[in-house]
mmCIF file of C-alpha atoms in Angstrom:
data_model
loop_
_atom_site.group_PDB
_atom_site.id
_atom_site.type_symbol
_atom_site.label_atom_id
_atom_site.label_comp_id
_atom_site.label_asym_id
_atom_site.label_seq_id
_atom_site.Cartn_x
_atom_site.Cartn_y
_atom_site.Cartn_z
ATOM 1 C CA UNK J 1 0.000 0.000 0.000
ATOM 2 C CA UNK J 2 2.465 2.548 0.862
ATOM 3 C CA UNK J 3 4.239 1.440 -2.307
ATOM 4 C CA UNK J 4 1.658 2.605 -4.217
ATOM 5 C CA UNK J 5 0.937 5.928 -2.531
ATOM 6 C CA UNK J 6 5.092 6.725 -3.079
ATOM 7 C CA UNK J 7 5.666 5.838 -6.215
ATOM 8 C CA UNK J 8 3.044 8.505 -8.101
ATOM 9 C CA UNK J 9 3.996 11.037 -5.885
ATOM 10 C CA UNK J 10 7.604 10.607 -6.254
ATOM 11 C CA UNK J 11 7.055 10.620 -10.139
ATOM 12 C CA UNK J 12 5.280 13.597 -9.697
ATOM 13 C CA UNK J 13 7.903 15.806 -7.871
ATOM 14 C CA UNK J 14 10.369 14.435 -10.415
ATOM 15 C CA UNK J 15 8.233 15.737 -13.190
ATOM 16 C CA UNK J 16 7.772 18.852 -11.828
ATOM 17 C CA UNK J 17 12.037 19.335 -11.214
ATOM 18 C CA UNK J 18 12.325 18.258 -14.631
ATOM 19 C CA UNK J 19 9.607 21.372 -15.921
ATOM 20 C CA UNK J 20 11.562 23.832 -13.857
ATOM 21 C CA UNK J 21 15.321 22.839 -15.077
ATOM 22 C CA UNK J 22 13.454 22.672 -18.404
ATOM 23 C CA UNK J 23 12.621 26.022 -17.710
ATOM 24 C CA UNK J 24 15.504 27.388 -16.630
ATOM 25 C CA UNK J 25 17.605 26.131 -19.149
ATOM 26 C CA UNK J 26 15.813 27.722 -21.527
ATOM 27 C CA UNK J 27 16.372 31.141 -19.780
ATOM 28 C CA UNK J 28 19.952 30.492 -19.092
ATOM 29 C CA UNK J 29 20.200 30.136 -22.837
ATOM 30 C CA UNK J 30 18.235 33.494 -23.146
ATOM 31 C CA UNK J 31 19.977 35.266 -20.940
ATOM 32 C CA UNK J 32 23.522 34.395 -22.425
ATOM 33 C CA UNK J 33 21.911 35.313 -25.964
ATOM 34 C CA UNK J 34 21.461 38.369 -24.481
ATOM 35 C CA UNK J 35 24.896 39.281 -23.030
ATOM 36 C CA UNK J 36 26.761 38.091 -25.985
ATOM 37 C CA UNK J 37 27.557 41.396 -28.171
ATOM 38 C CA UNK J 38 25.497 41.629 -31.947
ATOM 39 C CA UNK J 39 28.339 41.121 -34.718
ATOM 40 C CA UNK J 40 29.463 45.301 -36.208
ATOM 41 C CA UNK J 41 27.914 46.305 -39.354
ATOM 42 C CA UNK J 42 30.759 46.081 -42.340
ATOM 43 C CA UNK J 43 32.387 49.296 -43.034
ATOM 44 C CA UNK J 44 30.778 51.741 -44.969
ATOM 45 C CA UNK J 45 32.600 51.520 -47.965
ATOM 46 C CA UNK J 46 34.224 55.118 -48.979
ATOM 47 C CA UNK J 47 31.936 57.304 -51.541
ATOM 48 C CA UNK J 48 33.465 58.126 -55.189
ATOM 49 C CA UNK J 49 33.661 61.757 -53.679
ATOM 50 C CA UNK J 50 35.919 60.718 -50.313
ATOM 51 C CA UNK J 51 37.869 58.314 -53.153
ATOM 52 C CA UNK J 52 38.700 60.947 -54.749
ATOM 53 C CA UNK J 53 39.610 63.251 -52.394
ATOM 54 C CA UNK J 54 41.882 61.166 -50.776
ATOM 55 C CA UNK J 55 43.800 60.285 -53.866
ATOM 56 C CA UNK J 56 43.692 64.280 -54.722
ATOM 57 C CA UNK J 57 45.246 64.742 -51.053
ATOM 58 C CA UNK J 58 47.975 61.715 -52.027
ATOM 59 C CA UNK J 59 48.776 63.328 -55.235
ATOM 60 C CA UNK J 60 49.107 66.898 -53.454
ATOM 61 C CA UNK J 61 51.702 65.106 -50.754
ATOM 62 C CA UNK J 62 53.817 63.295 -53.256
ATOM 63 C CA UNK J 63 53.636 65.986 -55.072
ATOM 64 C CA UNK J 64 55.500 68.240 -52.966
ATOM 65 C CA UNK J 65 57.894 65.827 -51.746
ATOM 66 C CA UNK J 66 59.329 65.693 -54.924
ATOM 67 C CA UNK J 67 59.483 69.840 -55.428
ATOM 68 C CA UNK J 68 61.398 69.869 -51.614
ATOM 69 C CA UNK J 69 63.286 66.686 -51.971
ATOM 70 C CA UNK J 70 66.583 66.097 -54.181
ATOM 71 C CA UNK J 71 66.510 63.289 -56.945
ATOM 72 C CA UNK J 72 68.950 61.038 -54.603
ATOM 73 C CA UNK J 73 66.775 61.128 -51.279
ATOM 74 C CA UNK J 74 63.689 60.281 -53.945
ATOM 75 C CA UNK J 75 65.322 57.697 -55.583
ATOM 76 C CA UNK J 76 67.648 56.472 -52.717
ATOM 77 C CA UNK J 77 64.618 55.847 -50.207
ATOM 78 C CA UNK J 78 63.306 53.265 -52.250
ATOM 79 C CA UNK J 79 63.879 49.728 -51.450
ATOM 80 C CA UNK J 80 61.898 47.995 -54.157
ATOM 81 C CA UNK J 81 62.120 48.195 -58.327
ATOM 82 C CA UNK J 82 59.219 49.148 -60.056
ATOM 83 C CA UNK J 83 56.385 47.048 -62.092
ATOM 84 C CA UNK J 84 57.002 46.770 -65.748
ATOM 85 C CA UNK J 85 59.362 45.735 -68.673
ATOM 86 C CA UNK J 86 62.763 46.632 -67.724
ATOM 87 C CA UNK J 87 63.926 49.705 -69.724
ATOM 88 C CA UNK J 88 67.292 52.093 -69.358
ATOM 89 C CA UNK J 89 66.292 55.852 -69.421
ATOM 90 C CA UNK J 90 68.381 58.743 -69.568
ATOM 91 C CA UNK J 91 72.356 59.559 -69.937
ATOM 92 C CA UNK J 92 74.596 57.147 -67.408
ATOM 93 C CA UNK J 93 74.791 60.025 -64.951
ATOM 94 C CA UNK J 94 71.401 61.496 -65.655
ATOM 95 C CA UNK J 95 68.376 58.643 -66.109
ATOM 96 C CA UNK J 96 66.772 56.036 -64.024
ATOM 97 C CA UNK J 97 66.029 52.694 -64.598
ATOM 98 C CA UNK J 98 62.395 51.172 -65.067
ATOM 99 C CA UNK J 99 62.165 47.140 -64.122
ATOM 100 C CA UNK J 100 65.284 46.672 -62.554
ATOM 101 C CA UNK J 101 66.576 43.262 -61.995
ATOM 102 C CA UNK J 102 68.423 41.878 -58.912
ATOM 103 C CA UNK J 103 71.717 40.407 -59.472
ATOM 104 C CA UNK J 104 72.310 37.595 -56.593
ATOM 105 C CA UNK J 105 74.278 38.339 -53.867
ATOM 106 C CA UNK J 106 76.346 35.350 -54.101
ATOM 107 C CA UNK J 107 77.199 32.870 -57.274
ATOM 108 C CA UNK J 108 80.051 30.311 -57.964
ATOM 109 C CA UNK J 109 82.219 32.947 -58.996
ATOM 110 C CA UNK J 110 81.075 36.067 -57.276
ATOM 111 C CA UNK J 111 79.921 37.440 -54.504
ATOM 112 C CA UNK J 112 78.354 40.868 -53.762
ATOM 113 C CA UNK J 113 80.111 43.807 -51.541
ATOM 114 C CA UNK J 114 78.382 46.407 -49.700
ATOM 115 C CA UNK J 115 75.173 44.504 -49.313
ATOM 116 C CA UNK J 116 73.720 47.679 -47.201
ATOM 117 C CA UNK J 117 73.334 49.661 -49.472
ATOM 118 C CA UNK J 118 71.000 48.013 -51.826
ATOM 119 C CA UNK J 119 73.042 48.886 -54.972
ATOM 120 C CA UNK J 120 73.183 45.548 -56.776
ATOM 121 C CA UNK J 121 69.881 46.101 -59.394
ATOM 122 C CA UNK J 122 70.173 46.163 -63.055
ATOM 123 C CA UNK J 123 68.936 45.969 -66.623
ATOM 124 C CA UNK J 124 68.730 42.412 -67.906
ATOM 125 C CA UNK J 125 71.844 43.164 -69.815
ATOM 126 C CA UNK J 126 74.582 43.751 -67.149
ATOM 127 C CA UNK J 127 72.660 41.044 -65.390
ATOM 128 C CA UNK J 128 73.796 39.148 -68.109
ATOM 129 C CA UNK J 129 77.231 40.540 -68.661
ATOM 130 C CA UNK J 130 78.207 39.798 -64.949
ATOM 131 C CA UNK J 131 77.013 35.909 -65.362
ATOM 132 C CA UNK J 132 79.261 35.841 -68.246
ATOM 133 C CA UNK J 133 81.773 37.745 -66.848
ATOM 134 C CA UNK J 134 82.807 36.037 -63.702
ATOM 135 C CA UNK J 135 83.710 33.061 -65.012
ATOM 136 C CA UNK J 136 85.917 34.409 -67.852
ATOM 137 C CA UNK J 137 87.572 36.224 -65.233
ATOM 138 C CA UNK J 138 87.951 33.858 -63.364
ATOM 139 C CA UNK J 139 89.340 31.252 -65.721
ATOM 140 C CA UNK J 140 91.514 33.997 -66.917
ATOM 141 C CA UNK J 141 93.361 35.241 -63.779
ATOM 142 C CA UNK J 142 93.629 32.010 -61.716
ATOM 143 C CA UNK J 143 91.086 33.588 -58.893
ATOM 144 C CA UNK J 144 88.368 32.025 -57.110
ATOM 145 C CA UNK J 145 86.411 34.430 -58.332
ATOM 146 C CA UNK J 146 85.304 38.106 -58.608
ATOM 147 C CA UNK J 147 83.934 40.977 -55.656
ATOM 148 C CA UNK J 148 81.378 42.999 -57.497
ATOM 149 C CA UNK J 149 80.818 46.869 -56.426
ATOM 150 C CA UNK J 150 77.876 49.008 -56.688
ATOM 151 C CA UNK J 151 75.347 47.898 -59.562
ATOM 152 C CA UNK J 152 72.300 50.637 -59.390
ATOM 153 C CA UNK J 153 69.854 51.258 -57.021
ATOM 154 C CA UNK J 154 66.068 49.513 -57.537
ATOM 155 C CA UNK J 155 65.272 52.524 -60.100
ATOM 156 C CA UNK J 156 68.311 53.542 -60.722
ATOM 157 C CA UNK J 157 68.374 57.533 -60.564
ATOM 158 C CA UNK J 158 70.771 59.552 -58.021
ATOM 159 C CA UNK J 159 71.933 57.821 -55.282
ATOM 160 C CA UNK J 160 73.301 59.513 -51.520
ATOM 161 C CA UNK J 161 76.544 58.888 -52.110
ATOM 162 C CA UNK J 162 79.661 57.642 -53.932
ATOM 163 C CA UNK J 163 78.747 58.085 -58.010
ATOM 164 C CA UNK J 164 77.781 60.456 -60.145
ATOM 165 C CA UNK J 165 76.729 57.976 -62.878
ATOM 166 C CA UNK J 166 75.095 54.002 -62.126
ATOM 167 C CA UNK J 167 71.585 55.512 -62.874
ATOM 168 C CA UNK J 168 70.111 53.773 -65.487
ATOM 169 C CA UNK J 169 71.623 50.110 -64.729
ATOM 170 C CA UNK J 170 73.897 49.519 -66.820
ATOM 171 C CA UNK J 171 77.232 50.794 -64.432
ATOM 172 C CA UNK J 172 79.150 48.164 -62.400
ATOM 173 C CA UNK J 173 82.012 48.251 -59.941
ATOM 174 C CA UNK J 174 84.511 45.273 -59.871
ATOM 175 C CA UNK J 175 86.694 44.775 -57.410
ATOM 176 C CA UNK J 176 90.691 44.601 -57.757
ATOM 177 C CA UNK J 177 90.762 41.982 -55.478
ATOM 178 C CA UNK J 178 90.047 38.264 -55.777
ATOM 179 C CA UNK J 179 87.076 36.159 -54.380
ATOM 180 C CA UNK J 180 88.092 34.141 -51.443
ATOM 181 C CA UNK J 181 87.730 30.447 -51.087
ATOM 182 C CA UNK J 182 84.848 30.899 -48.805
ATOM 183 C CA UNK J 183 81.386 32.635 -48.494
ATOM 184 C CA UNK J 184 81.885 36.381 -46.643
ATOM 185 C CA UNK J 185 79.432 36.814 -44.093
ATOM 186 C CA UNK J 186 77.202 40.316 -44.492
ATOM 187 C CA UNK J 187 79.377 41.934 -42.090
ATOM 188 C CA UNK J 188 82.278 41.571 -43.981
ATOM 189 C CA UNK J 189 80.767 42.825 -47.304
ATOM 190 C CA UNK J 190 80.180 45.711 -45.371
ATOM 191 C CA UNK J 191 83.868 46.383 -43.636
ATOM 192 C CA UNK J 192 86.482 45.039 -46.514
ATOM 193 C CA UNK J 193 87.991 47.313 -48.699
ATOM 194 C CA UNK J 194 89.946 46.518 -52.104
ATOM 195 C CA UNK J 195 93.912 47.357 -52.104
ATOM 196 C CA UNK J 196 95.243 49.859 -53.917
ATOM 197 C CA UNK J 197 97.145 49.443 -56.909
ATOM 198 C CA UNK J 198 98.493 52.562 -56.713
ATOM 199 C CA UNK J 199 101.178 54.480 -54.739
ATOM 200 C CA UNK J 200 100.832 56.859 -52.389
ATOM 201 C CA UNK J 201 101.926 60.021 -54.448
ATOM 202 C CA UNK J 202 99.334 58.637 -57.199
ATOM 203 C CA UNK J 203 102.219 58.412 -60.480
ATOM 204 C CA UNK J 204 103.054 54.680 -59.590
ATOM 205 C CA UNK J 205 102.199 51.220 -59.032
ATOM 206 C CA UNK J 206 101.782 49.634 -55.663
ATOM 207 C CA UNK J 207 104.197 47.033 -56.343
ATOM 208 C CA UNK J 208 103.263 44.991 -53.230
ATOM 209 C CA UNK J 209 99.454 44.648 -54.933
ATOM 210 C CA UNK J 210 99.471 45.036 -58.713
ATOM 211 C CA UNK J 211 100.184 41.728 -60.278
ATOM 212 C CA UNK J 212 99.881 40.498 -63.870
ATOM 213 C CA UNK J 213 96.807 38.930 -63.173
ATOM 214 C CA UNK J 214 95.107 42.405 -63.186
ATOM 215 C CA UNK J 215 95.595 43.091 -66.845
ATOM 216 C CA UNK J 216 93.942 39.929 -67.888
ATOM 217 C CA UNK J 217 90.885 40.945 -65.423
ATOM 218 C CA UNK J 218 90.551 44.220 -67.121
ATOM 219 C CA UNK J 219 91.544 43.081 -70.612
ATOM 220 C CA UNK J 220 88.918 40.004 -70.234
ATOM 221 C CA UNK J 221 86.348 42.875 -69.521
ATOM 222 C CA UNK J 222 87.106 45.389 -71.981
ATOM 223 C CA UNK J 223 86.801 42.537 -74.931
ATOM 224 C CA UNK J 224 83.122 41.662 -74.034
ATOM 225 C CA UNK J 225 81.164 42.991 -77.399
ATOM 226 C CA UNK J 226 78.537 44.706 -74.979
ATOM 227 C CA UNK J 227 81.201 46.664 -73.216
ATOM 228 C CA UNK J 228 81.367 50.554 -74.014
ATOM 229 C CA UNK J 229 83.883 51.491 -71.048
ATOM 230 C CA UNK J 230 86.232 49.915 -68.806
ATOM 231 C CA UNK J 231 87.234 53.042 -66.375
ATOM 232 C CA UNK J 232 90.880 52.789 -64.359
ATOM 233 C CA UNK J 233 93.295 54.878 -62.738
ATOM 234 C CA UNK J 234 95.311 56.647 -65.255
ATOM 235 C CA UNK J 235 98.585 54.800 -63.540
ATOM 236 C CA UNK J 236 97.222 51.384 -64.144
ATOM 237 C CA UNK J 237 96.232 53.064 -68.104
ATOM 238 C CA UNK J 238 99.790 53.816 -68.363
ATOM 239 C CA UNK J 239 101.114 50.415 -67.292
ATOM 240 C CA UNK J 240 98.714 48.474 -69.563
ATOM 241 C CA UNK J 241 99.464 50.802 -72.513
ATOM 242 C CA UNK J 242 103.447 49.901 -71.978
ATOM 243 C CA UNK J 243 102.909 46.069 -71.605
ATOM 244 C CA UNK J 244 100.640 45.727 -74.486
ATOM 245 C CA UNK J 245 102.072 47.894 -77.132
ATOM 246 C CA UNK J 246 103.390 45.457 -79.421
ATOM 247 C CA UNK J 247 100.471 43.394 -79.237
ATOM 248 C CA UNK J 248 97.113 43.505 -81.121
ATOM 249 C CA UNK J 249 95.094 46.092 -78.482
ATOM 250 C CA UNK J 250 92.141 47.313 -80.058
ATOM 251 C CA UNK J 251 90.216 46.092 -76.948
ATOM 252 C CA UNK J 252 92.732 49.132 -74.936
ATOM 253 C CA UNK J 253 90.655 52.052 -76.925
ATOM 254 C CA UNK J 254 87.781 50.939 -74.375
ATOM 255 C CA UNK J 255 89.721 51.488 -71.387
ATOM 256 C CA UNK J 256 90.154 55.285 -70.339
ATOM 257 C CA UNK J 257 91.112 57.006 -67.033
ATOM 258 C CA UNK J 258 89.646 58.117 -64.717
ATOM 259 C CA UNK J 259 89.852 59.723 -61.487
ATOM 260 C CA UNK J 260 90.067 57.294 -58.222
ATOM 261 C CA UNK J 261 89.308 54.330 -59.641
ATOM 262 C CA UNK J 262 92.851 52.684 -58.131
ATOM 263 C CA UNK J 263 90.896 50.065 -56.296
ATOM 264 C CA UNK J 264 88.373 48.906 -58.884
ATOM 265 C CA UNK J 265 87.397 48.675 -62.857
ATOM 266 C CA UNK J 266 83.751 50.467 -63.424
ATOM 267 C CA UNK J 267 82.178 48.383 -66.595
ATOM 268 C CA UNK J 268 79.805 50.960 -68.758
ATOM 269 C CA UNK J 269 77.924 48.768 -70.890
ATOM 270 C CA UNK J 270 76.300 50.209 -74.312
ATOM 271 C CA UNK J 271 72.382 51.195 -74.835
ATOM 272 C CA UNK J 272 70.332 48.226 -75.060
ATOM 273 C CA UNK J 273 67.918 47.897 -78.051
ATOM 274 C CA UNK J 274 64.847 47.238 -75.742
ATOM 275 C CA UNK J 275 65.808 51.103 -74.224
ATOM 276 C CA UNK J 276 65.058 53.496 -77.032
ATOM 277 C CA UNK J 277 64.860 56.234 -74.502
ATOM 278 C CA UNK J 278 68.556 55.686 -73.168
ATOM 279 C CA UNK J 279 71.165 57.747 -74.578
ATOM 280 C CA UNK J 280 74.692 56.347 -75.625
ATOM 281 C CA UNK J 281 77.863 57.463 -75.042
ATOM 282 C CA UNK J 282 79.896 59.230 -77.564
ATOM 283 C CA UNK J 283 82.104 56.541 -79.189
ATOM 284 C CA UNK J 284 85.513 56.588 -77.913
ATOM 285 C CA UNK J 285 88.411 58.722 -80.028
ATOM 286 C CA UNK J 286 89.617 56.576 -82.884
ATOM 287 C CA UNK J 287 93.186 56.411 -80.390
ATOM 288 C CA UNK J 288 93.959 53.494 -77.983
ATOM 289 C CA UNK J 289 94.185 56.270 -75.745
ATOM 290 C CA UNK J 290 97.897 55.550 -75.047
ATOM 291 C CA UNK J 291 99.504 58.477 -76.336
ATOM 292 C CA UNK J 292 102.350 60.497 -74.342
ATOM 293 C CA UNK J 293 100.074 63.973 -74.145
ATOM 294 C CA UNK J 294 96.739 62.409 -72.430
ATOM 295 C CA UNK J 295 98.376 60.123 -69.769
ATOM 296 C CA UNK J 296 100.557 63.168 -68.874
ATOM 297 C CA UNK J 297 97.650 65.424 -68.702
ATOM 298 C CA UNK J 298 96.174 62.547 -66.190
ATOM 299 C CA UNK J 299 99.179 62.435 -64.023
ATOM 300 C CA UNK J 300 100.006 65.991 -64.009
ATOM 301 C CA UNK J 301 99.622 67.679 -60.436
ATOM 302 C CA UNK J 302 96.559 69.749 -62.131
ATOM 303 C CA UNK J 303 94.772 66.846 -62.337
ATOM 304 C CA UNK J 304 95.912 64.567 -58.813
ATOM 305 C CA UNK J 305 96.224 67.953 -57.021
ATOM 306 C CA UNK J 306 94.616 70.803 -58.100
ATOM 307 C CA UNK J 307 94.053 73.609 -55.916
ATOM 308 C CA UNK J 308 91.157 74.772 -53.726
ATOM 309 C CA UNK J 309 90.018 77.690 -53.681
ATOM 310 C CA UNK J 310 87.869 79.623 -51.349
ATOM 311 C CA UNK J 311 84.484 77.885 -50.526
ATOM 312 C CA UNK J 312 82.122 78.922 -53.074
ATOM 313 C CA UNK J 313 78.086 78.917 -53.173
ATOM 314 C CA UNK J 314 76.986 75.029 -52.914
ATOM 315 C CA UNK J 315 75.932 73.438 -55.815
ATOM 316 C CA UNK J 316 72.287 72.972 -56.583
ATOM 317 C CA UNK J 317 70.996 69.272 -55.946
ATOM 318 C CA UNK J 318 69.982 67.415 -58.921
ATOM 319 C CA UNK J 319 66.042 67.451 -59.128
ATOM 320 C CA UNK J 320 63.437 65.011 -59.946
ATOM 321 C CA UNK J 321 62.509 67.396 -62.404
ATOM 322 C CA UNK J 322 66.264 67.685 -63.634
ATOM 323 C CA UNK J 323 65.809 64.029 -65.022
ATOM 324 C CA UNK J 324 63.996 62.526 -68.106
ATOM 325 C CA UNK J 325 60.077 63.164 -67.584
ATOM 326 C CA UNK J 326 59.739 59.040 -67.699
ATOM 327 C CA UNK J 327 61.785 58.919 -64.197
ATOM 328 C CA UNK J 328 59.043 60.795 -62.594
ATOM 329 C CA UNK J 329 56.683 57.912 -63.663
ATOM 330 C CA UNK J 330 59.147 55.352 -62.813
ATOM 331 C CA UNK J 331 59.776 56.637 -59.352
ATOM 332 C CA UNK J 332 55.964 57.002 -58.298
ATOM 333 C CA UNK J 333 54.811 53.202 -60.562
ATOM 334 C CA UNK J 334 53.678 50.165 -58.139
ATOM 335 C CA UNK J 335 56.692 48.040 -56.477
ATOM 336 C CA UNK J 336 57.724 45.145 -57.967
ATOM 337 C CA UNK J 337 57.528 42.395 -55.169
ATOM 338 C CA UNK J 338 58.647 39.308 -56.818
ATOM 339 C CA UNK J 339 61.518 40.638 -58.693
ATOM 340 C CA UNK J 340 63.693 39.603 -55.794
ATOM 341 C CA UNK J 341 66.542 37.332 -56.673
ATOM 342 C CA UNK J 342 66.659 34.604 -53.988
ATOM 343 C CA UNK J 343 69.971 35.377 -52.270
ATOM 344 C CA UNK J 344 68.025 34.084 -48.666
ATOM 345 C CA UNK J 345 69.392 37.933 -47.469
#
């Protein structure tokens, strides 16, 4: 009997607890729908009229940055080349360079120096030239391979310091002094200088560095077809002139002093056809450039010591507006992302 009685009234308070946690579950769950924040409305995309406005206000900023700025602090603050076929533009020490190219830091028979400064961009063609170059060189002096110098910046133009020309890519630096047998770490690239092959009082060879070897560097680089100029020290001009005069030389015309220059060749490659915009180089005098009245004239104390007078008014900075109208597009064009070479920097 008291079975019975129980067992419908236990049922019945269990029913009844199972309502109310019904119940409040389902307010819980209210409750927590609640609290929990409604998702933002997407942003309110800009109108054609604030569009516009802010590309007018873009336009009105870049465009007085480059009325304030000089052509190297425009050109030598960017990191990146630009989109676009890769085109020479301008005179070597007045253009830019549209499309450069990267040349690898580091190669089987070259390595990059001065890694810093983010000078080692090209044209295709002097790309191409150094490929070929380094190991001719190298085959032809016995080295391990070459140090290259300054290439151009990523668009060429002006850069902070160091050159006057290497604007429109097609200006390299080569070192004077062999590859070593080993891989230089970036800190090194940055702190090694080339020896000079040249004395102190700048009319003679620095016997303890210049070695045979050097004239079949410079002669290996002056007889590439593409090569317009091969730039030395008027001392090292002299020597080759005196060791190669009874041989065949025509390749000597190419090579002409210059000042400095006593710790590196600078390669000047010709126009390429793809750059109808880039203007050559006169062609050099029908002379090897050898004769007894020009090398004076480049060791003469005129040239290695000429006199200073009092300071004078600064020279005006080159201006973007000093350059070829197609560097101004060059310099403001989309970067080129994936034209990096993969030198794992």
């Amino acid at each position: 009997m008291f079975a019975r009685i129980v067992t419908p009234f236990v049922l019945s308070v269990a029913i009844v607890a199972g309502a109310l946690a019904a119940s409040g579950g389902v307010t819980l769950a209210k409750t927590k729908a609640a609290a929990a924040p409604a998702p933002l409305p997407p942003p309110k995309p800009a109108s054609a009229g604030e569009s516009k406005e802010q590309s007018q206000d873009e336009q009105k900023e870049q465009t007085e940055k480059e009325e304030t700025l000089s052509a190297k602090q425009l050109f030598g603050g960017v990191q990146l080349p630009s989109i676009g076929k890769a085109v020479s533009i301008g005179y070597y020490p007045r253009g830019c360079l549209a499309g450069g190219v990267e040349f690898p830091v580091s190669g089987e028979n070259w390595q990059v120096m001065r890694l810093s400064r983010n000078r080692n961009w090209g044209h295709p063609s002097l790309i191409h030239f150094l490929e070929k170059f380094a190991p001719l060189a190298t085959k032809a002096t016995g080295w391990n391979g070459i140090l290259v110098g300054d290439l151009a910046q990523p668009r060429g133009g002006p850069s902070p310091s160091d050159h006057a020309s290497h604007q429109t890519g097609l200006d390299v630096d080569i070192w004077f002094m062999p590859m070593p047998d080993r891989v230089l770490s970036k800190e090194e690239r940055d702190t090694i200088s080339a020896p000079s092959l040249v004395s102190d009082d700048w009319k003679h060879l620095n016997s303890k560095t210049w070695t045979p070897q050097h004239i079949a560097f410079i002669k290996t680089a002056a007889q590439q077809p593409e090569v317009e100029r091969v730039l030395v020290n008027a001392v090292i001009k002299k020597e080759l002139c005196r060791v190669e005069a009874k041989q065949p030389h025509d390749w000597l015309a190419k090579v002409r002093p210059w000042y400095k220059h006593h710790d590196h060749i600078h390669v000047r490659l010709k126009c390429p056809a793809d750059s109808p915009n880039c203007r050559a180089q006169p062609p050099v005098p029908g002379d090897d450039g050898c004769s007894a009245k020009e090398l004076n004239h480049w060791l003469s104390d005129k040239v290695l010591r000429p006199s200073i007078g009092a300071p004078g008014k600064p020279a005006k900075p080159m201006m973007l507006s000093d350059l070829p109208p197609a560097c101004k597009t060059v310099l403001e064009a989309p970067a080129n992302k994936t034209n990096l070479a993969n030198d794992k920097r």
